[in-house]
Amino acid sequence: MTAPQFSNDFILELEQLFSWRRDVRHFQSKPVDNQILDQLLSVASLAPSVGLSQPWRYIKVETPALREAIYTLFQECNHQAAQEYASEQQQLYSNLKLSGLNDAPHHIAVFSEANPQQGKGLGRQTMPETTAYSTVMSIFSFWLAARAYNIGVGWVSILPPEKVKLILTVPKDWNFVAYLCVGYPQFQNIIPELEEKGWEKRNPERQQWIIK
Ligand SMILES: Cc1cc2nc3c(=O)[nH]c(=O)nc-3n(C[C@H](O)[C@H](O)[C@H](O)COP(=O)(O)O)c2cc1C
């Protein structure tokens, strides 16, 4: 097969895709076609992985009781997290919306198999955590591909992994990596929401190399 030559216009559009990817927490109720979700998963499955182990496991959480249990867990953890900030930051924290769990039409839980047979252990003897890194690579591919379809993804990490595993009854050796809210965003923004709300901003030093 002939490898494509990407045009300058494509490169510029691709850079816009990176710039306009957001962590989305405000969703329209309209569901995403299953075919598009399938396409996103197949793009995610093209991600690099240690030893070609493809350790990611994507669960579509559709059962209302399970979704509700995760949302309740999030609310508890989010409330507890707020208490851990000093009082002057608590107000700012409570103004943040840190998940779209209540309105996202799709909930996707992503796990990473700790010791998959696929890949035959190659590349991970000294760094077993590379299976989780591989899963994160696939999530980022999913996230960017979703943005190309104008679909938003929001990563929820304010959850205790062991409780998530119990709720979703997954095998013991699957590590919880991410709980994703997926759907059409209510709005698009080039500025991260945490920056708009005054919580944090990007640091230009992170665009600089450290030379040794
Ligand atoms: C590992 C990881 C965990 C995250 N967890 C949460 C979360 O629990 N709640 C949330 O609102 N955003 C979460 N985010 C999204 C970040 O807040 C977001 O990426 C960051 O503010 C930059 O915004 P942007 O993604 O729109 O550029 C997470 C992102 C990553 C990569």
GROMACS .gro file of C-alpha atoms and ligand atoms in nm:
model
  243
    1MET     CA    1   0.000   0.000   0.000
    2THR     CA    2   0.130   0.350  -0.083
    3ALA     CA    3   0.183   0.567   0.225
    4PRO     CA    4  -0.011   0.896   0.206
    5GLN     CA    5   0.171   1.230   0.175
    6PHE     CA    6   0.004   1.471   0.415
    7SER     CA    7  -0.051   1.822   0.274
    8ASN     CA    8   0.038   2.148   0.450
    9ASP     CA    9  -0.335   2.222   0.480
   10PHE     CA   10  -0.383   1.890   0.657
   11ILE     CA   11  -0.096   1.967   0.896
   12LEU     CA   12  -0.253   2.305   0.982
   13GLU     CA   13  -0.591   2.141   1.040
   14LEU     CA   14  -0.430   1.875   1.253
   15GLU     CA   15  -0.269   2.144   1.470
   16GLN     CA   16  -0.614   2.301   1.508
   17LEU     CA   17  -0.749   1.966   1.617
   18PHE     CA   18  -0.487   1.955   1.894
   19SER     CA   19  -0.558   2.315   1.994
   20TRP     CA   20  -0.936   2.271   2.000
   21ARG     CA   21  -0.941   1.940   2.186
   22ARG     CA   22  -1.091   2.008   2.526
   23ASP     CA   23  -1.178   1.817   2.836
   24VAL     CA   24  -1.556   1.841   2.802
   25ARG     CA   25  -1.789   1.856   3.102
   26HIS     CA   26  -2.110   1.999   2.946
   27PHE     CA   27  -2.293   1.771   2.705
   28GLN     CA   28  -2.600   1.774   2.483
   29SER     CA   29  -2.836   1.483   2.544
   30LYS     CA   30  -2.821   1.365   2.178
   31PRO     CA   31  -2.648   1.025   2.168
   32VAL     CA   32  -2.357   0.944   1.938
   33ASP     CA   33  -2.425   0.682   1.670
   34ASN     CA   34  -2.293   0.340   1.766
   35GLN     CA   35  -2.107   0.324   1.433
   36ILE     CA   36  -1.912   0.638   1.524
   37LEU     CA   37  -1.832   0.502   1.872
   38ASP     CA   38  -1.709   0.183   1.705
   39GLN     CA   39  -1.492   0.390   1.473
   40LEU     CA   40  -1.343   0.578   1.770
   41LEU     CA   41  -1.259   0.251   1.942
   42SER     CA   42  -1.093   0.118   1.630
   43VAL     CA   43  -0.880   0.436   1.603
   44ALA     CA   44  -0.794   0.401   1.974
   45SER     CA   45  -0.682   0.046   1.901
   46LEU     CA   46  -0.421   0.176   1.655
   47ALA     CA   47  -0.230   0.330   1.948
   48PRO     CA   48   0.125   0.218   2.018
   49SER     CA   49   0.156  -0.034   2.300
   50VAL     CA   50   0.441  -0.202   2.480
   51GLY     CA   51   0.530  -0.525   2.296
   52LEU     CA   52   0.214  -0.470   2.086
   53SER     CA   53   0.024  -0.590   2.391
   54GLN     CA   54  -0.287  -0.372   2.337
   55PRO     CA   55  -0.372  -0.393   2.709
   56TRP     CA   56  -0.669  -0.151   2.696
   57ARG     CA   57  -1.019  -0.272   2.779
   58TYR     CA   58  -1.305  -0.032   2.702
   59ILE     CA   59  -1.639  -0.085   2.878
   60LYS     CA   60  -1.952   0.097   2.760
   61VAL     CA   61  -2.144   0.155   3.082
   62GLU     CA   62  -2.508   0.154   2.974
   63THR     CA   63  -2.696   0.014   3.276
   64PRO     CA   64  -2.861   0.310   3.455
   65ALA     CA   65  -2.795   0.164   3.803
   66LEU     CA   66  -2.422   0.130   3.729
   67ARG     CA   67  -2.400   0.482   3.588
   68GLU     CA   68  -2.584   0.613   3.892
   69ALA     CA   69  -2.350   0.425   4.129
   70ILE     CA   70  -2.046   0.582   3.959
   71TYR     CA   71  -2.204   0.928   3.973
   72THR     CA   72  -2.279   0.890   4.346
   73LEU     CA   73  -1.921   0.777   4.405
   74PHE     CA   74  -1.791   1.079   4.214
   75GLN     CA   75  -2.006   1.317   4.419
   76GLU     CA   76  -1.874   1.169   4.745
   77CYS     CA   77  -1.510   1.190   4.631
   78ASN     CA   78  -1.552   1.536   4.486
   79HIS     CA   79  -1.705   1.661   4.810
   80GLN     CA   80  -1.419   1.508   5.009
   81ALA     CA   81  -1.159   1.657   4.773
   82ALA     CA   82  -1.309   2.004   4.826
   83GLN     CA   83  -1.261   1.969   5.204
   84GLU     CA   84  -0.890   1.909   5.154
   85TYR     CA   85  -0.829   2.256   5.010
   86ALA     CA   86  -0.764   2.560   5.224
   87SER     CA   87  -1.075   2.772   5.275
   88GLU     CA   88  -0.974   3.039   5.019
   89GLN     CA   89  -0.945   2.771   4.746
   90GLN     CA   90  -1.262   2.587   4.850
   91GLN     CA   91  -1.489   2.851   4.695
   92LEU     CA   92  -1.299   2.836   4.366
   93TYR     CA   93  -1.306   2.453   4.374
   94SER     CA   94  -1.679   2.443   4.436
   95ASN     CA   95  -1.734   2.663   4.127
   96LEU     CA   96  -1.566   2.402   3.906
   97LYS     CA   97  -1.763   2.138   3.719
   98LEU     CA   98  -1.534   1.839   3.731
   99SER     CA   99  -1.738   1.590   3.535
  100GLY     CA  100  -2.021   1.566   3.285
  101LEU     CA  101  -2.139   1.238   3.440
  102ASN     CA  102  -2.488   1.374   3.494
  103ASP     CA  103  -2.549   1.476   3.132
  104ALA     CA  104  -2.311   1.275   2.909
  105PRO     CA  105  -2.507   1.029   2.694
  106HIS     CA  106  -2.217   0.781   2.706
  107HIS     CA  107  -2.004   0.658   2.995
  108ILE     CA  108  -1.692   0.464   2.901
  109ALA     CA  109  -1.469   0.304   3.163
  110VAL     CA  110  -1.118   0.223   3.052
  111PHE     CA  111  -0.906  -0.043   3.219
  112SER     CA  112  -0.561  -0.178   3.150
  113GLU     CA  113  -0.482  -0.545   3.180
  114ALA     CA  114  -0.180  -0.563   3.411
  115ASN     CA  115  -0.011  -0.864   3.254
  116PRO     CA  116  -0.165  -0.941   2.917
  117GLN     CA  117  -0.056  -1.252   2.727
  118GLN     CA  118  -0.053  -1.052   2.406
  119GLY     CA  119   0.296  -0.910   2.355
  120LYS     CA  120   0.454  -1.201   2.544
  121GLY     CA  121   0.594  -0.968   2.810
  122LEU     CA  122   0.818  -0.788   2.562
  123GLY     CA  123   0.944  -0.448   2.679
  124ARG     CA  124   0.788  -0.439   3.021
  125GLN     CA  125   1.020  -0.645   3.245
  126THR     CA  126   1.184  -0.335   3.395
  127MET     CA  127   0.877  -0.111   3.367
  128PRO     CA  128   0.551  -0.300   3.427
  129GLU     CA  129   0.371   0.034   3.426
  130THR     CA  130   0.421   0.057   3.048
  131THR     CA  131   0.098  -0.139   2.999
  132ALA     CA  132  -0.092   0.148   3.167
  133TYR     CA  133   0.105   0.400   2.960
  134SER     CA  134  -0.006   0.213   2.647
  135THR     CA  135  -0.367   0.236   2.757
  136VAL     CA  136  -0.329   0.612   2.808
  137MET     CA  137  -0.194   0.638   2.452
  138SER     CA  138  -0.509   0.471   2.325
  139ILE     CA  139  -0.729   0.704   2.530
  140PHE     CA  140  -0.559   1.007   2.380
  141SER     CA  141  -0.612   0.865   2.031
  142PHE     CA  142  -0.980   0.814   2.115
  143TRP     CA  143  -1.001   1.171   2.250
  144LEU     CA  144  -0.848   1.334   1.940
  145ALA     CA  145  -1.045   1.121   1.696
  146ALA     CA  146  -1.363   1.212   1.885
  147ARG     CA  147  -1.284   1.582   1.849
  148ALA     CA  148  -1.253   1.539   1.472
  149TYR     CA  149  -1.618   1.422   1.476
  150ASN     CA  150  -1.712   1.722   1.699
  151ILE     CA  151  -1.760   1.479   1.986
  152GLY     CA  152  -1.642   1.576   2.333
  153VAL     CA  153  -1.459   1.358   2.583
  154GLY     CA  154  -1.418   1.434   2.953
  155TRP     CA  155  -1.180   1.234   3.170
  156VAL     CA  156  -1.301   1.171   3.525
  157SER     CA  157  -1.032   1.059   3.769
  158ILE     CA  158  -1.193   1.164   4.097
  159LEU     CA  159  -1.292   0.805   4.168
  160PRO     CA  160  -1.141   0.530   4.385
  161PRO     CA  161  -1.019   0.254   4.149
  162GLU     CA  162  -1.108  -0.041   4.375
  163LYS     CA  163  -1.468   0.078   4.417
  164VAL     CA  164  -1.503   0.136   4.043
  165LYS     CA  165  -1.378  -0.218   3.985
  166LEU     CA  166  -1.634  -0.355   4.231
  167ILE     CA  167  -1.922  -0.163   4.071
  168LEU     CA  168  -1.828  -0.278   3.722
  169THR     CA  169  -1.723  -0.629   3.830
  170VAL     CA  170  -1.405  -0.646   3.625
  171PRO     CA  171  -1.126  -0.904   3.662
  172LYS     CA  172  -0.879  -0.842   3.947
  173ASP     CA  173  -0.584  -0.785   3.716
  174TRP     CA  174  -0.753  -0.502   3.524
  175ASN     CA  175  -0.630  -0.166   3.650
  176PHE     CA  176  -0.867   0.127   3.635
  177VAL     CA  177  -0.726   0.404   3.415
  178ALA     CA  178  -1.007   0.640   3.320
  179TYR     CA  179  -1.378   0.700   3.330
  180LEU     CA  180  -1.475   0.891   3.017
  181CYS     CA  181  -1.785   1.100   2.956
  182VAL     CA  182  -1.861   1.111   2.585
  183GLY     CA  183  -2.113   1.306   2.380
  184TYR     CA  184  -2.171   1.621   2.175
  185PRO     CA  185  -2.045   1.925   2.367
  186GLN     CA  186  -2.275   2.212   2.451
  187PHE     CA  187  -2.007   2.456   2.329
  188GLN     CA  188  -1.652   2.461   2.193
  189ASN     CA  189  -1.368   2.659   2.347
  190ILE     CA  190  -1.001   2.696   2.267
  191ILE     CA  191  -0.925   2.778   2.632
  192PRO     CA  192  -0.924   2.498   2.893
  193GLU     CA  193  -1.214   2.537   3.135
  194LEU     CA  194  -0.984   2.530   3.441
  195GLU     CA  195  -0.801   2.829   3.294
  196GLU     CA  196  -1.125   3.017   3.222
  197LYS     CA  197  -1.241   2.958   3.580
  198GLY     CA  198  -0.911   3.087   3.725
  199TRP     CA  199  -0.795   2.754   3.872
  200GLU     CA  200  -0.476   2.704   3.671
  201LYS     CA  201  -0.314   2.818   3.350
  202ARG     CA  202  -0.074   2.673   3.099
  203ASN     CA  203   0.294   2.729   3.175
  204PRO     CA  204   0.496   2.851   2.872
  205GLU     CA  205   0.807   2.686   3.021
  206ARG     CA  206   0.654   2.349   2.934
  207GLN     CA  207   0.709   2.438   2.568
  208GLN     CA  208   1.082   2.462   2.628
  209TRP     CA  209   1.339   2.187   2.605
  210ILE     CA  210   1.563   2.104   2.895
  211ILE     CA  211   1.905   2.056   2.739
  212LYS     CA  212   2.162   1.827   2.899
  213LIG     C1  213  -0.515   1.182   3.374
  213LIG     C2  214  -0.620   1.291   3.368
  213LIG     C3  215  -0.716   1.296   3.467
  213LIG     C4  216  -0.814   1.397   3.463
  213LIG     N1  217  -0.914   1.400   3.557
  213LIG     C5  218  -1.010   1.493   3.550
  213LIG     C6  219  -1.120   1.495   3.642
  213LIG     O1  220  -1.134   1.409   3.729
  213LIG     N2  221  -1.211   1.592   3.631
  213LIG     C7  222  -1.202   1.688   3.534
  213LIG     O2  223  -1.289   1.774   3.528
  213LIG     N3  224  -1.102   1.689   3.445
  213LIG     C8  225  -1.006   1.594   3.451
  213LIG     N4  226  -0.906   1.593   3.359
  213LIG     C9  227  -0.901   1.695   3.254
  213LIG    C10  228  -0.803   1.808   3.287
  213LIG     O3  229  -0.856   1.889   3.388
  213LIG    C11  230  -0.780   1.888   3.159
  213LIG     O4  231  -0.718   1.805   3.066
  213LIG    C12  232  -0.693   2.012   3.184
  213LIG     O5  233  -0.759   2.102   3.267
  213LIG    C13  234  -0.659   2.083   3.052
  213LIG     O6  235  -0.778   2.113   2.983
  213LIG     P1  236  -0.802   2.062   2.836
  213LIG     O7  237  -0.800   1.911   2.840
  213LIG     O8  238  -0.938   2.116   2.797
  213LIG     O9  239  -0.691   2.114   2.751
  213LIG    C14  240  -0.810   1.494   3.360
  213LIG    C15  241  -0.712   1.485   3.259
  213LIG    C16  242  -0.618   1.384   3.264
  213LIG    C17  243  -0.515   1.376   3.152
   0.00000   0.00000   0.00000
